[in-house]
Amino acid sequence: MKKLLMLSVALTMSASATLAQETTLNIYNWSDYIAEDTLEKFTAETGIKVVYDVYDSNEVLEAKMLTGSSGYDIVVPTSDFLQRQIGAGVYQPLDKSLLPNLANMDVDLMEGAANFDPGNEHAVIYMWGTTGIGYNVGMVAERLGEDYEVNSWDLVFDPEIVAKLADCGVSMLDAPSEMIPAAMNYLGLDPRSTDAADFEAGAAHLEKVRDSVRYFHSSQYINDLANGDTCVAVGWSGDVFQAMARAEEAENGVEIGYVIPSEGALQWFDMMAIPVDAPNPEAAHKFINFIMDAQITADITNYVWYANANTASMPLVDEEITSDPGIFPTAEAKERLWGATVYDARTDRTITRLWTRVKTGQ
Ligand code: N2P
C-alpha cells in the first residue's frame, strides 16, 4: 500500500515537472511596447514562463505569419495587417469563455476593431495610437524661427522646409503603408485610396524630400530624438512620448514635442492574436485576459505612453497621459484622423515596389 502511494506521488511529480516545462508562452510584440514588470507579474500569477521577442515592422511580422510555424503563441499585428492575415487563415478564433476581462474593453473602440475582424472573433486591442511627427523644439526653432508653429506635415513634406532641417537629422518610419498614404494626404489625395496612380504620386513626392531624410527606421528614432542626435521623426505617438520621457530622465536639456498635423494622420490599432499553430493556445488566452486586467493595462499605458482601449483602466492611467491630446486626441482632432486601409496582394506589391524606389532611389 505504502509502496503504491509512493509510486503515485512520484508519477504526479514527474507529470507536473513535464507540465511546468511545457508551459512556456512565446510572445512576439512590437519593441518598446510593454511595462517593465508586466511579464514578471504574469509569470508570478500563472507560473507560465514567457519568451518575448520584438519587431518594429508589420511587414516583418507578416512574413513570419504567412510562412507559418513561427512558434509564437501571441503576436500583435496592426488591424489592417490583421485582417489580411485572418483572410490567409493565420489566426485561430478566440475562446471568449476564457476572456472574462473582455468586459473591461471600450465597446466603441472594439466595434471599430470589428471592421477588420468581424465580431472581434480573432483579436483584442492591445494599444492604439497615431502616426504623427516628433520634433526637437529647440533645434527646429533655431532653423525655422521662434515663431514657426509646428502643426503641419510641411515640416517633413515641404521640400524647402525639410531641407532646412536636414542637418540636424530627419527620420521617417520604414512603414510603406503608413508613409505613402501620409504623402498622398499631403498632396490632397485620399489617404485611403487604393488607386495605383495615387500611390505613384505619393511615392514621387517622398522622393522629392528623400535627400533631406537621414534614415528610414521604425524604432531607432526614440533614442536619437531623446539624445538630440536627430531633430525630427515621423513616428508613432507613444514612441515619441517615450523619447520625451527619456530626455527628461537624462536631464539633457532636450525638449521634444509630438504633433498630430492639422492635415490629419493615421489612427491605428494593434491587436493581440493567436496564430493557428500556436504551441500553447491556453496560455495565450491567459495572457490576453491578463493584459485586459485594468491595472495591468494601465501600467503599460503609464510606461509606454500609448492609449489603450480598456475603459476600466482609465481611472488608473496617469492624468498627464489621459489629458494629453497627442495621446488621446480631442474630438476635433479625431475628425481629421483616418483609419488604416486593407490592401489586396496586388496593391501591396505596388506599395513594396514604390517603397524600394523611395528608399534607394531605384
Ligand atoms: C511600438 C510601436 C507600436 C506602434 N514601439 C505600431 N503600430
Tab-separated table of C-alpha atoms and ligand atoms in Angstrom:
chain	number	residue	atom	x	y	z
A	1	MET	CA	0.000	0.000	0.000
A	2	LYS	CA	2.746	2.393	1.072
A	3	LYS	CA	4.762	1.481	-1.954
A	4	LEU	CA	1.827	2.164	-4.237
A	5	LEU	CA	1.290	5.574	-2.690
A	6	MET	CA	4.926	6.480	-3.163
A	7	LEU	CA	4.762	5.419	-6.743
A	8	SER	CA	1.747	7.603	-7.370
A	9	VAL	CA	3.489	10.596	-5.722
A	10	ALA	CA	6.478	10.042	-7.964
A	11	LEU	CA	4.235	9.859	-11.004
A	12	THR	CA	2.408	13.041	-10.050
A	13	MET	CA	5.678	14.833	-9.515
A	14	SER	CA	7.073	13.861	-12.842
A	15	ALA	CA	3.804	14.791	-14.534
A	16	SER	CA	3.873	18.262	-13.028
A	17	ALA	CA	7.548	18.677	-13.894
A	18	THR	CA	6.701	17.928	-17.533
A	19	LEU	CA	3.788	20.333	-17.348
A	20	ALA	CA	5.960	23.142	-15.963
A	21	GLN	CA	8.435	22.522	-18.713
A	22	GLU	CA	5.729	22.710	-21.336
A	23	THR	CA	4.134	25.864	-20.037
A	24	THR	CA	6.139	28.454	-21.874
A	25	LEU	CA	4.435	31.265	-23.687
A	26	ASN	CA	6.139	32.655	-26.784
A	27	ILE	CA	5.247	36.246	-27.473
A	28	TYR	CA	6.182	38.373	-30.477
A	29	ASN	CA	5.338	42.045	-29.900
A	30	TRP	CA	6.437	45.498	-31.015
A	31	SER	CA	9.584	46.884	-29.392
A	32	ASP	CA	9.188	49.467	-26.601
A	33	TYR	CA	5.621	48.365	-26.042
A	34	ILE	CA	5.273	46.829	-22.582
A	35	ALA	CA	5.827	47.857	-18.962
A	36	GLU	CA	8.970	46.696	-17.181
A	37	ASP	CA	7.121	44.384	-14.801
A	38	THR	CA	4.261	43.039	-16.952
A	39	LEU	CA	5.845	39.710	-17.861
A	40	GLU	CA	7.221	39.150	-14.376
A	41	LYS	CA	3.755	39.682	-12.943
A	42	PHE	CA	2.218	37.302	-15.466
A	43	THR	CA	4.689	34.574	-14.566
A	44	ALA	CA	4.177	35.168	-10.841
A	45	GLU	CA	0.420	34.885	-11.260
A	46	THR	CA	0.259	31.911	-13.613
A	47	GLY	CA	3.574	30.069	-13.309
A	48	ILE	CA	3.898	30.367	-17.086
A	49	LYS	CA	7.343	31.294	-18.346
A	50	VAL	CA	7.498	33.861	-21.115
A	51	VAL	CA	9.860	34.095	-24.056
A	52	TYR	CA	9.490	37.586	-25.500
A	53	ASP	CA	10.746	38.666	-28.927
A	54	VAL	CA	10.247	42.034	-30.595
A	55	TYR	CA	9.877	43.576	-34.057
A	56	ASP	CA	9.248	47.064	-35.356
A	57	SER	CA	7.554	46.308	-38.643
A	58	ASN	CA	4.223	44.808	-39.702
A	59	GLU	CA	5.906	43.517	-42.851
A	60	VAL	CA	8.421	41.518	-40.834
A	61	LEU	CA	5.652	40.044	-38.693
A	62	GLU	CA	3.512	39.290	-41.739
A	63	ALA	CA	6.319	37.431	-43.498
A	64	LYS	CA	6.713	35.201	-40.425
A	65	MET	CA	2.980	34.625	-40.090
A	66	LEU	CA	2.493	33.714	-43.747
A	67	THR	CA	5.400	31.285	-43.627
A	68	GLY	CA	3.778	29.552	-40.640
A	69	SER	CA	5.314	27.501	-37.817
A	70	SER	CA	6.572	30.688	-36.187
A	71	GLY	CA	6.371	29.043	-32.784
A	72	TYR	CA	4.621	32.109	-31.360
A	73	ASP	CA	1.539	31.952	-29.151
A	74	ILE	CA	0.783	35.664	-29.240
A	75	VAL	CA	1.520	38.237	-31.936
A	76	VAL	CA	0.356	41.840	-32.268
A	77	PRO	CA	-0.337	42.949	-35.863
A	78	THR	CA	-1.926	46.294	-36.690
A	79	SER	CA	-5.610	45.961	-37.601
A	80	ASP	CA	-5.258	46.237	-41.396
A	81	PHE	CA	-2.491	43.629	-41.465
A	82	LEU	CA	-4.545	41.520	-39.068
A	83	GLN	CA	-7.460	41.485	-41.494
A	84	ARG	CA	-5.313	40.366	-44.409
A	85	GLN	CA	-3.714	37.680	-42.247
A	86	ILE	CA	-7.095	36.452	-40.982
A	87	GLY	CA	-8.040	36.098	-44.656
A	88	ALA	CA	-4.959	33.922	-45.107
A	89	GLY	CA	-6.122	31.664	-42.260
A	90	VAL	CA	-3.268	32.632	-39.978
A	91	TYR	CA	-5.202	33.083	-36.707
A	92	GLN	CA	-7.442	30.916	-34.578
A	93	PRO	CA	-10.768	32.140	-33.239
A	94	LEU	CA	-10.610	33.260	-29.604
A	95	ASP	CA	-12.392	31.260	-26.941
A	96	LYS	CA	-14.196	34.143	-25.275
A	97	SER	CA	-15.218	31.988	-22.324
A	98	LEU	CA	-11.547	32.199	-21.300
A	99	LEU	CA	-11.538	36.000	-21.570
A	100	PRO	CA	-13.825	37.366	-18.813
A	101	ASN	CA	-11.879	40.661	-18.803
A	102	LEU	CA	-13.353	41.435	-22.221
A	103	ALA	CA	-15.984	43.181	-20.102
A	104	ASN	CA	-13.352	45.877	-19.366
A	105	MET	CA	-12.962	46.849	-23.004
A	106	ASP	CA	-14.295	50.011	-24.622
A	107	VAL	CA	-17.313	48.980	-26.666
A	108	ASP	CA	-16.918	51.665	-29.345
A	109	LEU	CA	-13.230	51.002	-29.933
A	110	MET	CA	-13.805	47.243	-30.097
A	111	GLU	CA	-16.574	47.925	-32.594
A	112	GLY	CA	-14.073	49.929	-34.619
A	113	ALA	CA	-11.675	46.985	-34.487
A	114	ALA	CA	-14.508	44.724	-35.646
A	115	ASN	CA	-14.339	46.489	-39.011
A	116	PHE	CA	-11.144	44.475	-39.523
A	117	ASP	CA	-12.195	41.369	-37.606
A	118	PRO	CA	-15.975	40.908	-37.686
A	119	GLY	CA	-17.375	40.122	-34.262
A	120	ASN	CA	-13.887	40.552	-32.737
A	121	GLU	CA	-13.560	36.830	-33.315
A	122	HIS	CA	-9.769	36.692	-33.571
A	123	ALA	CA	-8.205	39.592	-31.734
A	124	VAL	CA	-8.324	42.073	-28.883
A	125	ILE	CA	-6.959	45.627	-28.938
A	126	TYR	CA	-3.581	45.873	-27.212
A	127	MET	CA	-2.828	49.597	-27.608
A	128	TRP	CA	-3.630	52.233	-30.180
A	129	GLY	CA	-2.141	55.458	-31.398
A	130	THR	CA	-1.456	57.824	-34.242
A	131	THR	CA	1.357	58.324	-36.752
A	132	GLY	CA	2.482	61.929	-36.457
A	133	ILE	CA	5.638	63.987	-36.022
A	134	GLY	CA	8.087	64.104	-33.137
A	135	TYR	CA	10.444	67.072	-33.064
A	136	ASN	CA	13.151	68.750	-31.049
A	137	VAL	CA	11.603	72.062	-30.034
A	138	GLY	CA	14.883	73.973	-29.749
A	139	MET	CA	16.582	72.675	-32.889
A	140	VAL	CA	13.522	73.253	-35.054
A	141	ALA	CA	13.088	76.808	-33.687
A	142	GLU	CA	16.760	77.518	-34.397
A	143	ARG	CA	16.314	76.563	-38.026
A	144	LEU	CA	12.778	77.756	-38.807
A	145	GLY	CA	12.474	80.669	-36.372
A	146	GLU	CA	10.979	81.018	-32.908
A	147	ASP	CA	7.588	81.895	-34.373
A	148	TYR	CA	7.308	78.868	-36.622
A	149	GLU	CA	4.393	76.832	-35.368
A	150	VAL	CA	4.813	73.106	-35.836
A	151	ASN	CA	1.341	71.899	-36.769
A	152	SER	CA	1.610	70.695	-40.347
A	153	TRP	CA	3.095	67.898	-42.424
A	154	ASP	CA	5.010	70.763	-44.106
A	155	LEU	CA	7.735	70.034	-41.570
A	156	VAL	CA	8.688	66.830	-43.379
A	157	PHE	CA	6.881	67.033	-46.716
A	158	ASP	CA	7.586	70.601	-47.866
A	159	PRO	CA	10.909	70.184	-49.702
A	160	GLU	CA	12.126	73.674	-48.745
A	161	ILE	CA	11.265	73.333	-45.073
A	162	VAL	CA	12.608	69.831	-44.575
A	163	ALA	CA	15.833	70.813	-46.363
A	164	LYS	CA	16.437	73.363	-43.596
A	165	LEU	CA	16.172	70.563	-41.025
A	166	ALA	CA	18.314	68.005	-42.826
A	167	ASP	CA	21.486	68.947	-40.948
A	168	CYS	CA	20.007	68.140	-37.527
A	169	GLY	CA	18.591	64.806	-38.679
A	170	VAL	CA	15.192	63.874	-40.085
A	171	SER	CA	13.908	60.313	-39.943
A	172	MET	CA	10.858	58.577	-41.326
A	173	LEU	CA	9.234	55.281	-40.416
A	174	ASP	CA	10.201	52.299	-42.505
A	175	ALA	CA	6.490	51.626	-42.888
A	176	PRO	CA	5.406	51.977	-46.524
A	177	SER	CA	1.679	51.521	-45.885
A	178	GLU	CA	1.820	54.464	-43.482
A	179	MET	CA	4.327	56.796	-45.154
A	180	ILE	CA	2.990	56.693	-48.722
A	181	PRO	CA	-0.648	57.392	-47.725
A	182	ALA	CA	0.583	60.239	-45.476
A	183	ALA	CA	2.269	61.767	-48.522
A	184	MET	CA	-0.887	61.180	-50.608
A	185	ASN	CA	-2.919	63.003	-47.971
A	186	TYR	CA	-0.432	65.889	-48.047
A	187	LEU	CA	-0.986	66.182	-51.800
A	188	GLY	CA	-4.737	66.444	-51.222
A	189	LEU	CA	-5.397	62.863	-52.333
A	190	ASP	CA	-7.450	60.403	-50.290
A	191	PRO	CA	-5.017	58.647	-47.909
A	192	ARG	CA	-7.293	55.605	-48.056
A	193	SER	CA	-7.252	55.429	-51.841
A	194	THR	CA	-6.204	52.132	-53.419
A	195	ASP	CA	-5.594	53.662	-56.847
A	196	ALA	CA	-2.103	52.832	-58.121
A	197	ALA	CA	-1.770	56.317	-59.614
A	198	ASP	CA	-2.261	57.850	-56.161
A	199	PHE	CA	0.478	55.636	-54.697
A	200	GLU	CA	2.754	56.685	-57.570
A	201	ALA	CA	2.074	60.326	-56.749
A	202	GLY	CA	2.676	59.815	-53.014
A	203	ALA	CA	5.921	57.958	-53.640
A	204	ALA	CA	7.075	60.557	-56.179
A	205	HIS	CA	6.536	63.220	-53.535
A	206	LEU	CA	8.542	61.250	-50.977
A	207	GLU	CA	11.366	61.064	-53.500
A	208	LYS	CA	11.376	64.873	-53.615
A	209	VAL	CA	12.178	65.084	-49.895
A	210	ARG	CA	14.269	61.960	-49.620
A	211	ASP	CA	17.631	63.723	-49.834
A	212	SER	CA	16.742	65.519	-46.611
A	213	VAL	CA	15.953	62.265	-44.783
A	214	ARG	CA	18.824	60.765	-42.787
A	215	TYR	CA	17.215	57.343	-42.379
A	216	PHE	CA	14.082	55.242	-42.622
A	217	HIS	CA	13.728	53.182	-39.456
A	218	SER	CA	10.875	52.419	-37.065
A	219	SER	CA	12.456	52.250	-33.600
A	220	GLN	CA	15.888	53.899	-33.698
A	221	TYR	CA	14.307	57.364	-33.557
A	222	ILE	CA	13.264	57.004	-29.907
A	223	ASN	CA	16.829	57.191	-28.613
A	224	ASP	CA	18.009	59.517	-31.348
A	225	LEU	CA	15.327	62.093	-30.572
A	226	ALA	CA	15.920	61.685	-26.823
A	227	ASN	CA	19.666	62.266	-27.176
A	228	GLY	CA	19.355	65.168	-29.618
A	229	ASP	CA	21.018	63.104	-32.369
A	230	THR	CA	18.071	63.770	-34.674
A	231	CYS	CA	15.598	66.642	-34.616
A	232	VAL	CA	12.524	65.417	-36.500
A	233	ALA	CA	10.933	61.985	-36.788
A	234	VAL	CA	7.765	60.796	-38.404
A	235	GLY	CA	6.840	58.420	-35.641
A	236	TRP	CA	4.263	56.663	-33.530
A	237	SER	CA	2.678	58.691	-30.748
A	238	GLY	CA	3.791	56.720	-27.695
A	239	ASP	CA	7.323	56.223	-29.015
A	240	VAL	CA	7.793	59.984	-29.316
A	241	PHE	CA	6.475	60.422	-25.773
A	242	GLN	CA	8.939	57.766	-24.623
A	243	ALA	CA	11.706	59.843	-26.228
A	244	MET	CA	10.379	62.836	-24.296
A	245	ALA	CA	10.458	60.856	-21.056
A	246	ARG	CA	13.988	59.545	-21.714
A	247	ALA	CA	15.272	63.075	-22.362
A	248	GLU	CA	13.642	64.304	-19.184
A	249	GLU	CA	15.168	61.486	-17.219
A	250	ALA	CA	18.595	62.167	-18.699
A	251	GLU	CA	18.176	65.875	-17.872
A	252	ASN	CA	19.996	66.634	-21.112
A	253	GLY	CA	18.050	69.778	-21.958
A	254	VAL	CA	16.361	68.147	-24.971
A	255	GLU	CA	12.729	69.175	-25.307
A	256	ILE	CA	10.594	67.017	-27.590
A	257	GLY	CA	7.136	67.741	-28.968
A	258	TYR	CA	4.620	65.477	-30.715
A	259	VAL	CA	2.052	66.780	-33.125
A	260	ILE	CA	-0.880	65.246	-34.960
A	261	PRO	CA	-0.611	67.520	-38.002
A	262	SER	CA	-3.558	69.717	-38.959
A	263	GLU	CA	-3.957	67.880	-42.297
A	264	GLY	CA	-4.738	64.705	-40.338
A	265	ALA	CA	-2.957	61.464	-39.511
A	266	LEU	CA	-3.376	57.717	-39.410
A	267	GLN	CA	-5.045	56.222	-36.359
A	268	TRP	CA	-4.152	52.571	-35.896
A	269	PHE	CA	-4.979	49.713	-33.538
A	270	ASP	CA	-2.533	46.962	-32.617
A	271	MET	CA	-4.267	43.658	-31.963
A	272	MET	CA	-3.342	40.629	-29.859
A	273	ALA	CA	-3.999	37.423	-31.778
A	274	ILE	CA	-3.168	33.733	-31.509
A	275	PRO	CA	-1.620	32.004	-34.543
A	276	VAL	CA	-3.499	28.950	-35.714
A	277	ASP	CA	-0.447	26.769	-34.995
A	278	ALA	CA	0.364	28.316	-31.586
A	279	PRO	CA	2.019	25.686	-29.369
A	280	ASN	CA	0.159	26.864	-26.270
A	281	PRO	CA	-3.209	28.472	-27.026
A	282	GLU	CA	-4.457	28.005	-23.473
A	283	ALA	CA	-1.584	30.039	-22.035
A	284	ALA	CA	-2.123	32.568	-24.826
A	285	HIS	CA	-5.720	33.092	-23.708
A	286	LYS	CA	-4.491	33.513	-20.135
A	287	PHE	CA	-2.087	36.187	-21.308
A	288	ILE	CA	-4.692	38.102	-23.307
A	289	ASN	CA	-7.036	38.033	-20.327
A	290	PHE	CA	-4.206	39.121	-18.021
A	291	ILE	CA	-3.400	42.112	-20.268
A	292	MET	CA	-7.063	43.144	-20.188
A	293	ASP	CA	-6.867	43.488	-16.401
A	294	ALA	CA	-7.485	47.171	-15.622
A	295	GLN	CA	-4.325	47.619	-13.547
A	296	ILE	CA	-2.045	45.719	-15.933
A	297	THR	CA	-3.187	47.710	-18.964
A	298	ALA	CA	-2.936	50.974	-17.020
A	299	ASP	CA	0.627	50.059	-16.025
A	300	ILE	CA	1.520	49.500	-19.690
A	301	THR	CA	-0.017	52.780	-20.835
A	302	ASN	CA	1.708	54.609	-17.994
A	303	TYR	CA	5.030	53.170	-19.128
A	304	VAL	CA	4.810	53.261	-22.942
A	305	TRP	CA	2.589	56.332	-23.348
A	306	TYR	CA	0.195	54.627	-25.743
A	307	ALA	CA	-3.564	54.897	-25.459
A	308	ASN	CA	-5.366	51.681	-24.597
A	309	ALA	CA	-8.930	50.574	-25.214
A	310	ASN	CA	-9.671	49.422	-21.687
A	311	THR	CA	-12.394	51.521	-20.073
A	312	ALA	CA	-11.809	50.023	-16.637
A	313	SER	CA	-8.135	51.029	-16.736
A	314	MET	CA	-8.771	54.725	-17.382
A	315	PRO	CA	-9.057	55.839	-13.739
A	316	LEU	CA	-5.669	54.170	-13.150
A	317	VAL	CA	-3.900	55.910	-16.044
A	318	ASP	CA	-1.838	58.986	-15.151
A	319	GLU	CA	-3.753	62.220	-15.672
A	320	GLU	CA	-0.704	63.553	-17.537
A	321	ILE	CA	-1.409	60.890	-20.180
A	322	THR	CA	-5.209	60.915	-20.359
A	323	SER	CA	-5.195	64.709	-20.717
A	324	ASP	CA	-2.555	64.838	-23.470
A	325	PRO	CA	-4.182	65.431	-26.872
A	326	GLY	CA	-1.178	63.812	-28.563
A	327	ILE	CA	-2.079	60.516	-26.879
A	328	PHE	CA	-5.852	60.805	-26.546
A	329	PRO	CA	-6.761	63.146	-29.425
A	330	THR	CA	-9.538	65.703	-28.909
A	331	ALA	CA	-12.877	65.145	-30.641
A	332	GLU	CA	-11.915	67.852	-33.127
A	333	ALA	CA	-8.562	66.193	-33.919
A	334	LYS	CA	-10.281	62.799	-34.207
A	335	GLU	CA	-12.261	64.081	-37.156
A	336	ARG	CA	-9.007	64.531	-39.043
A	337	LEU	CA	-7.734	61.021	-38.379
A	338	TRP	CA	-8.058	58.339	-40.986
A	339	GLY	CA	-8.231	54.599	-40.460
A	340	ALA	CA	-5.904	52.016	-41.935
A	341	THR	CA	-6.758	50.573	-45.325
A	342	VAL	CA	-6.586	46.877	-46.105
A	343	TYR	CA	-4.679	46.306	-49.330
A	344	ASP	CA	-5.034	43.338	-51.625
A	345	ALA	CA	-1.937	41.449	-52.732
A	346	ARG	CA	-1.580	43.444	-55.943
A	347	THR	CA	-1.730	46.835	-54.210
A	348	ASP	CA	0.638	45.511	-51.593
A	349	ARG	CA	3.142	44.659	-54.311
A	350	THR	CA	2.802	48.142	-55.795
A	351	ILE	CA	3.496	49.679	-52.393
A	352	THR	CA	6.529	47.459	-51.788
A	353	ARG	CA	7.963	48.283	-55.214
A	354	LEU	CA	7.439	52.020	-54.758
A	355	TRP	CA	8.917	51.940	-51.274
A	356	THR	CA	12.141	50.401	-52.550
A	357	ARG	CA	12.328	53.254	-55.030
A	358	VAL	CA	11.726	55.849	-52.304
A	359	LYS	CA	14.403	54.401	-50.058
A	360	THR	CA	17.056	53.580	-52.628
A	361	GLY	CA	16.238	55.927	-55.483
A	362	GLN	CA	15.812	52.950	-57.825
B	1	N2P	C1	5.727	50.493	-30.504
B	1	N2P	C2	5.213	50.737	-31.843
B	1	N2P	C3	3.829	50.290	-31.982
B	1	N2P	C4	3.103	51.073	-32.970
B	1	N2P	N1	7.101	50.788	-30.425
B	1	N2P	C5	2.999	50.477	-34.314
B	1	N2P	N2	1.701	50.162	-34.656
